[in-house]
XYZ file of N, CA, C and O in Angstrom:
396
model
N 134.224 140.788 -182.992
C 134.278 141.500 -181.734
C 135.171 140.717 -180.779
O 135.011 139.528 -180.586
N 136.127 141.414 -180.168
C 137.044 140.778 -179.230
C 136.407 140.557 -177.875
O 135.316 141.066 -177.575
N 137.099 139.815 -177.033
C 136.571 139.508 -175.704
C 136.335 140.760 -174.873
O 135.307 140.878 -174.194
N 137.273 141.697 -174.923
C 137.117 142.916 -174.137
C 135.920 143.719 -174.645
O 135.154 144.272 -173.852
N 135.742 143.759 -175.958
C 134.591 144.465 -176.516
C 133.282 143.818 -176.055
O 132.309 144.513 -175.744
N 133.250 142.497 -176.013
C 132.057 141.785 -175.547
C 131.793 142.093 -174.074
O 130.637 142.327 -173.686
N 132.846 142.097 -173.284
C 132.695 142.400 -171.858
C 132.208 143.835 -171.682
O 131.310 144.100 -170.877
N 132.788 144.750 -172.432
C 132.388 146.153 -172.342
C 130.913 146.319 -172.687
O 130.180 147.036 -171.995
N 130.455 145.656 -173.738
C 129.047 145.737 -174.132
C 128.146 145.145 -173.051
O 127.074 145.690 -172.752
N 128.574 144.041 -172.452
C 127.778 143.415 -171.392
C 127.710 144.317 -170.157
O 126.656 144.454 -169.535
N 128.812 144.958 -169.812
C 128.850 145.852 -168.655
C 127.905 147.022 -168.853
O 127.198 147.432 -167.928
N 127.873 147.550 -170.058
C 127.012 148.700 -170.353
C 125.534 148.384 -170.132
O 124.742 149.285 -169.864
N 125.157 147.125 -170.199
C 123.757 146.724 -170.053
C 123.389 146.299 -168.627
O 122.217 145.998 -168.367
N 124.343 146.263 -167.733
C 124.072 145.783 -166.380
C 123.200 146.761 -165.598
O 123.392 147.976 -165.692
N 122.293 146.232 -164.777
C 121.564 147.106 -163.857
C 122.530 147.615 -162.782
O 123.581 147.007 -162.544
N 122.197 148.722 -162.129
C 123.133 149.345 -161.178
C 123.697 148.413 -160.112
O 124.898 148.465 -159.829
N 122.872 147.535 -159.514
C 123.395 146.673 -158.450
C 124.417 145.678 -158.988
O 125.440 145.415 -158.357
N 124.177 145.133 -160.164
C 125.142 144.197 -160.754
C 126.384 144.932 -161.234
O 127.495 144.401 -161.157
N 126.216 146.160 -161.710
C 127.370 146.965 -162.117
C 128.287 147.201 -160.915
O 129.505 147.051 -161.017
N 127.700 147.566 -159.757
C 128.502 147.794 -158.550
C 129.240 146.534 -158.131
O 130.407 146.583 -157.751
N 128.569 145.383 -158.189
C 129.230 144.120 -157.837
C 130.395 143.837 -158.781
O 131.474 143.420 -158.355
N 130.172 144.055 -160.074
C 131.236 143.821 -161.052
C 132.401 144.776 -160.861
O 133.571 144.376 -160.944
N 132.085 146.041 -160.585
C 133.143 147.034 -160.359
C 133.961 146.667 -159.126
O 135.194 146.765 -159.141
N 133.284 146.219 -158.072
C 133.993 145.812 -156.854
C 134.897 144.619 -157.140
O 136.031 144.556 -156.651
N 134.407 143.682 -157.924
C 135.209 142.510 -158.277
C 136.463 142.922 -159.044
O 137.572 142.464 -158.744
N 136.306 143.807 -160.009
C 137.454 144.257 -160.801
C 138.457 144.975 -159.902
O 139.668 144.758 -160.010
N 137.968 145.829 -158.989
C 138.882 146.521 -158.066
C 139.646 145.528 -157.205
O 140.853 145.666 -157.001
N 138.952 144.508 -156.680
C 139.620 143.503 -155.854
C 140.691 142.757 -156.643
O 141.791 142.526 -156.139
N 140.360 142.371 -157.875
C 141.336 141.665 -158.706
C 142.524 142.562 -159.040
O 143.675 142.115 -159.025
N 142.249 143.834 -159.319
C 143.325 144.766 -159.631
C 144.248 144.944 -158.418
O 145.476 144.934 -158.547
N 143.656 145.085 -157.227
C 144.464 145.226 -156.016
C 145.299 143.980 -155.756
O 146.453 144.075 -155.365
N 144.705 142.810 -155.983
C 145.435 141.558 -155.788
C 146.626 141.476 -156.749
O 147.742 141.133 -156.352
N 146.384 141.798 -158.016
C 147.476 141.762 -158.998
C 148.555 142.783 -158.656
O 149.749 142.524 -158.821
N 148.135 143.974 -158.198
C 149.083 145.013 -157.804
C 149.956 144.500 -156.656
O 151.177 144.629 -156.697
N 149.314 143.928 -155.638
C 150.065 143.400 -154.498
C 151.043 142.315 -154.931
O 152.195 142.292 -154.483
N 150.591 141.425 -155.804
C 151.469 140.357 -156.287
C 152.660 140.929 -157.054
O 153.793 140.472 -156.889
N 152.420 141.945 -157.880
C 153.510 142.561 -158.647
C 154.478 143.279 -157.721
O 155.695 143.194 -157.889
N 153.951 143.986 -156.713
C 154.822 144.675 -155.765
C 155.666 143.673 -154.986
O 156.860 143.907 -154.761
N 155.060 142.561 -154.567
C 155.816 141.521 -153.858
C 156.928 140.962 -154.746
O 158.060 140.780 -154.298
N 156.599 140.697 -156.008
C 157.597 140.153 -156.930
C 158.719 141.157 -157.164
O 159.904 140.799 -157.155
N 158.362 142.429 -157.366
C 159.376 143.461 -157.593
C 160.247 143.652 -156.367
O 161.463 143.820 -156.473
N 159.628 143.615 -155.188
C 160.384 143.780 -153.953
C 161.344 142.609 -153.745
O 162.513 142.804 -153.408
N 160.845 141.398 -153.961
C 161.689 140.208 -153.794
C 162.860 140.191 -154.767
O 163.923 139.675 -154.453
N 162.655 140.770 -155.947
C 163.706 140.801 -156.964
C 164.591 142.041 -156.846
O 165.414 142.298 -157.715
N 164.408 142.805 -155.772
C 165.209 144.009 -155.495
C 165.019 145.099 -156.547
O 165.861 145.978 -156.685
N 163.898 145.069 -157.279
C 163.655 146.095 -158.289
C 163.187 147.416 -157.674
O 163.092 148.414 -158.372
N 162.888 147.430 -156.377
C 162.440 148.653 -155.715
C 163.509 149.252 -154.807
O 163.288 150.290 -154.188
N 164.661 148.612 -154.744
C 165.718 149.089 -153.857
C 166.145 150.518 -154.166
O 166.519 151.268 -153.267
N 166.054 150.921 -155.431
C 166.458 152.281 -155.794
C 165.594 153.319 -155.064
O 166.064 154.418 -154.769
N 164.344 152.962 -154.747
C 163.484 153.894 -154.021
C 163.986 154.108 -152.595
O 163.984 155.239 -152.089
N 164.419 153.036 -151.953
C 164.976 153.163 -150.601
C 166.272 153.964 -150.638
O 166.499 154.819 -149.780
N 167.109 153.687 -151.635
C 168.367 154.427 -151.763
C 168.104 155.909 -151.962
O 168.758 156.759 -151.355
N 167.135 156.230 -152.805
C 166.788 157.628 -153.081
C 166.256 158.310 -151.823
O 166.640 159.446 -151.516
N 165.384 157.626 -151.080
C 164.827 158.202 -149.857
C 165.920 158.435 -148.814
O 165.948 159.484 -148.153
N 166.832 157.477 -148.668
C 167.924 157.644 -147.715
C 168.832 158.802 -148.116
O 169.282 159.573 -147.269
N 169.076 158.940 -149.407
C 169.918 160.030 -149.899
C 169.258 161.383 -149.635
O 169.903 162.327 -149.170
N 167.959 161.474 -149.923
C 167.235 162.725 -149.696
C 167.152 163.045 -148.205
O 167.269 164.205 -147.817
N 166.948 162.024 -147.385
C 166.882 162.251 -145.939
C 168.220 162.768 -145.430
O 168.263 163.697 -144.615
N 169.307 162.194 -145.921
C 170.639 162.635 -145.519
C 170.937 164.054 -145.953
O 171.621 164.804 -145.258
N 170.388 164.458 -147.113
C 170.619 165.801 -147.635
C 169.610 166.810 -147.090
O 169.701 168.003 -147.372
N 168.620 166.308 -146.337
C 167.601 167.203 -145.793
C 166.575 167.645 -146.821
O 165.885 168.641 -146.621
N 166.465 166.913 -147.937
C 165.519 167.306 -148.985
C 164.335 166.350 -149.103
O 163.510 166.497 -150.002
N 164.231 165.397 -148.183
C 163.155 164.416 -148.236
C 161.824 165.079 -147.903
O 161.719 165.852 -146.964
N 160.802 164.789 -148.697
C 159.459 165.305 -148.426
C 158.463 164.161 -148.496
O 158.649 163.197 -149.237
N 157.403 164.283 -147.720
C 156.343 163.285 -147.747
C 155.521 163.434 -149.019
O 155.431 164.512 -149.590
N 154.903 162.345 -149.439
C 154.024 162.381 -150.607
C 152.674 161.824 -150.209
O 152.629 160.780 -149.571
N 151.589 162.449 -150.577
C 151.523 163.725 -151.274
C 151.843 164.856 -150.311
O 151.707 164.702 -149.098
N 152.240 165.996 -150.873
C 152.512 167.152 -150.016
C 151.274 167.484 -149.183
O 150.154 167.248 -149.618
N 151.486 168.022 -148.008
C 150.363 168.296 -147.111
C 149.363 169.283 -147.691
O 148.204 169.253 -147.338
N 149.779 170.156 -148.578
C 148.850 171.140 -149.141
C 147.977 170.545 -150.252
O 147.024 171.176 -150.675
N 148.299 169.345 -150.700
C 147.503 168.708 -151.747
C 146.407 167.889 -151.084
O 146.660 167.092 -150.196
N 145.182 168.114 -151.512
C 144.074 167.298 -151.032
C 143.291 166.815 -152.233
O 143.177 167.500 -153.240
N 142.776 165.640 -152.125
C 141.992 165.051 -153.194
C 140.523 165.393 -152.962
O 140.118 165.672 -151.841
N 139.687 165.395 -154.009
C 138.283 165.788 -153.872
C 137.549 165.089 -152.731
O 136.835 165.733 -151.964
N 137.732 163.794 -152.583
C 137.036 163.079 -151.511
C 137.503 163.569 -150.145
O 136.714 163.678 -149.207
N 138.789 163.896 -150.025
C 139.325 164.394 -148.765
C 138.717 165.746 -148.437
O 138.360 166.022 -147.296
N 138.566 166.600 -149.455
C 137.963 167.912 -149.236
C 136.505 167.778 -148.809
O 136.045 168.481 -147.922
N 135.768 166.849 -149.437
C 134.361 166.657 -149.066
C 134.254 166.148 -147.631
O 133.398 166.596 -146.870
N 135.128 165.224 -147.241
C 135.103 164.699 -145.886
C 135.447 165.793 -144.880
O 134.792 165.919 -143.843
N 136.434 166.616 -145.192
C 136.803 167.712 -144.298
C 135.643 168.689 -144.151
O 135.357 169.163 -143.048
N 134.955 168.981 -145.248
C 133.802 169.880 -145.192
C 132.698 169.270 -144.340
O 132.042 169.966 -143.560
N 132.498 167.967 -144.475
C 131.462 167.292 -143.688
C 131.795 167.364 -142.204
O 130.923 167.623 -141.380
N 133.058 167.150 -141.853
C 133.462 167.220 -140.449
C 133.289 168.640 -139.922
O 132.861 168.847 -138.793
N 133.626 169.608 -140.762
C 133.510 171.004 -140.358
C 132.058 171.355 -140.067
O 131.757 172.094 -139.142
N 131.151 170.804 -140.852
C 129.730 171.074 -140.661
C 129.105 170.102 -139.665
O 127.916 170.156 -139.406
N 129.919 169.200 -139.129
C 129.468 168.170 -138.197
C 128.341 167.325 -138.799
O 127.350 167.017 -138.167
N 128.548 166.970 -140.068
C 127.598 166.132 -140.791
C 128.289 164.807 -141.068
O 129.466 164.772 -141.389
N 127.562 163.712 -140.962
C 128.116 162.410 -141.282
C 128.307 162.304 -142.794
O 127.445 162.750 -143.547
N 129.425 161.710 -143.269
C 129.687 161.623 -144.703
C 128.542 161.003 -145.498
O 128.254 161.440 -146.592
N 127.848 160.017 -144.970
C 126.761 159.382 -145.702
C 125.547 160.284 -145.862
O 124.655 160.011 -146.669
N 125.509 161.377 -145.101
C 124.363 162.273 -145.155
C 124.602 163.516 -146.008
O 123.763 164.391 -146.057
N 125.744 163.592 -146.650
C 126.063 164.765 -147.459
C 125.276 164.683 -148.755
O 125.328 163.703 -149.478
N 124.547 165.742 -149.036
C 123.775 165.780 -150.278
C 124.722 166.026 -151.442
O 125.689 166.756 -151.314
N 124.462 165.399 -152.597
C 125.317 165.640 -153.747
C 125.217 167.095 -154.170
O 124.197 167.752 -153.948
N 126.282 167.597 -154.756
C 126.311 168.981 -155.216
C 125.314 169.173 -156.343
O 125.220 168.372 -157.263
N 124.561 170.220 -156.254
C 123.601 170.549 -157.290
C 123.934 171.929 -157.834
O 124.155 172.857 -157.066
N 123.965 172.093 -159.168
C 124.294 173.395 -159.733
C 123.261 174.458 -159.343
O 123.540 175.633 -159.366
N 122.056 174.036 -158.946
C 121.007 174.984 -158.576
C 121.153 175.517 -157.168
O 120.520 176.499 -156.801
N 121.965 174.843 -156.346
C 122.072 175.272 -154.945
C 123.258 176.147 -154.702
O 124.120 176.303 -155.464
């Protein structure tokens, strides 16, 4: 059994509070690595093509924001629904197929 397999098996056995702590740790490490990679790519001018492309599109009048305004992600839709109902996000009941 490889190291990742051992970690996966250990994660599967964690109680919910320890699972949440581990998940948060992995997210933090992933974000840190992402930031480090972006900094390295930026410093090495590997992202310059994105600026060139954006400037070209802006000059041609074809530049659009991302994501498009009509696209919403599930969490965004739930938050908008909560605001519409004047309910705090933490008080939203989970969706139930029976309701």
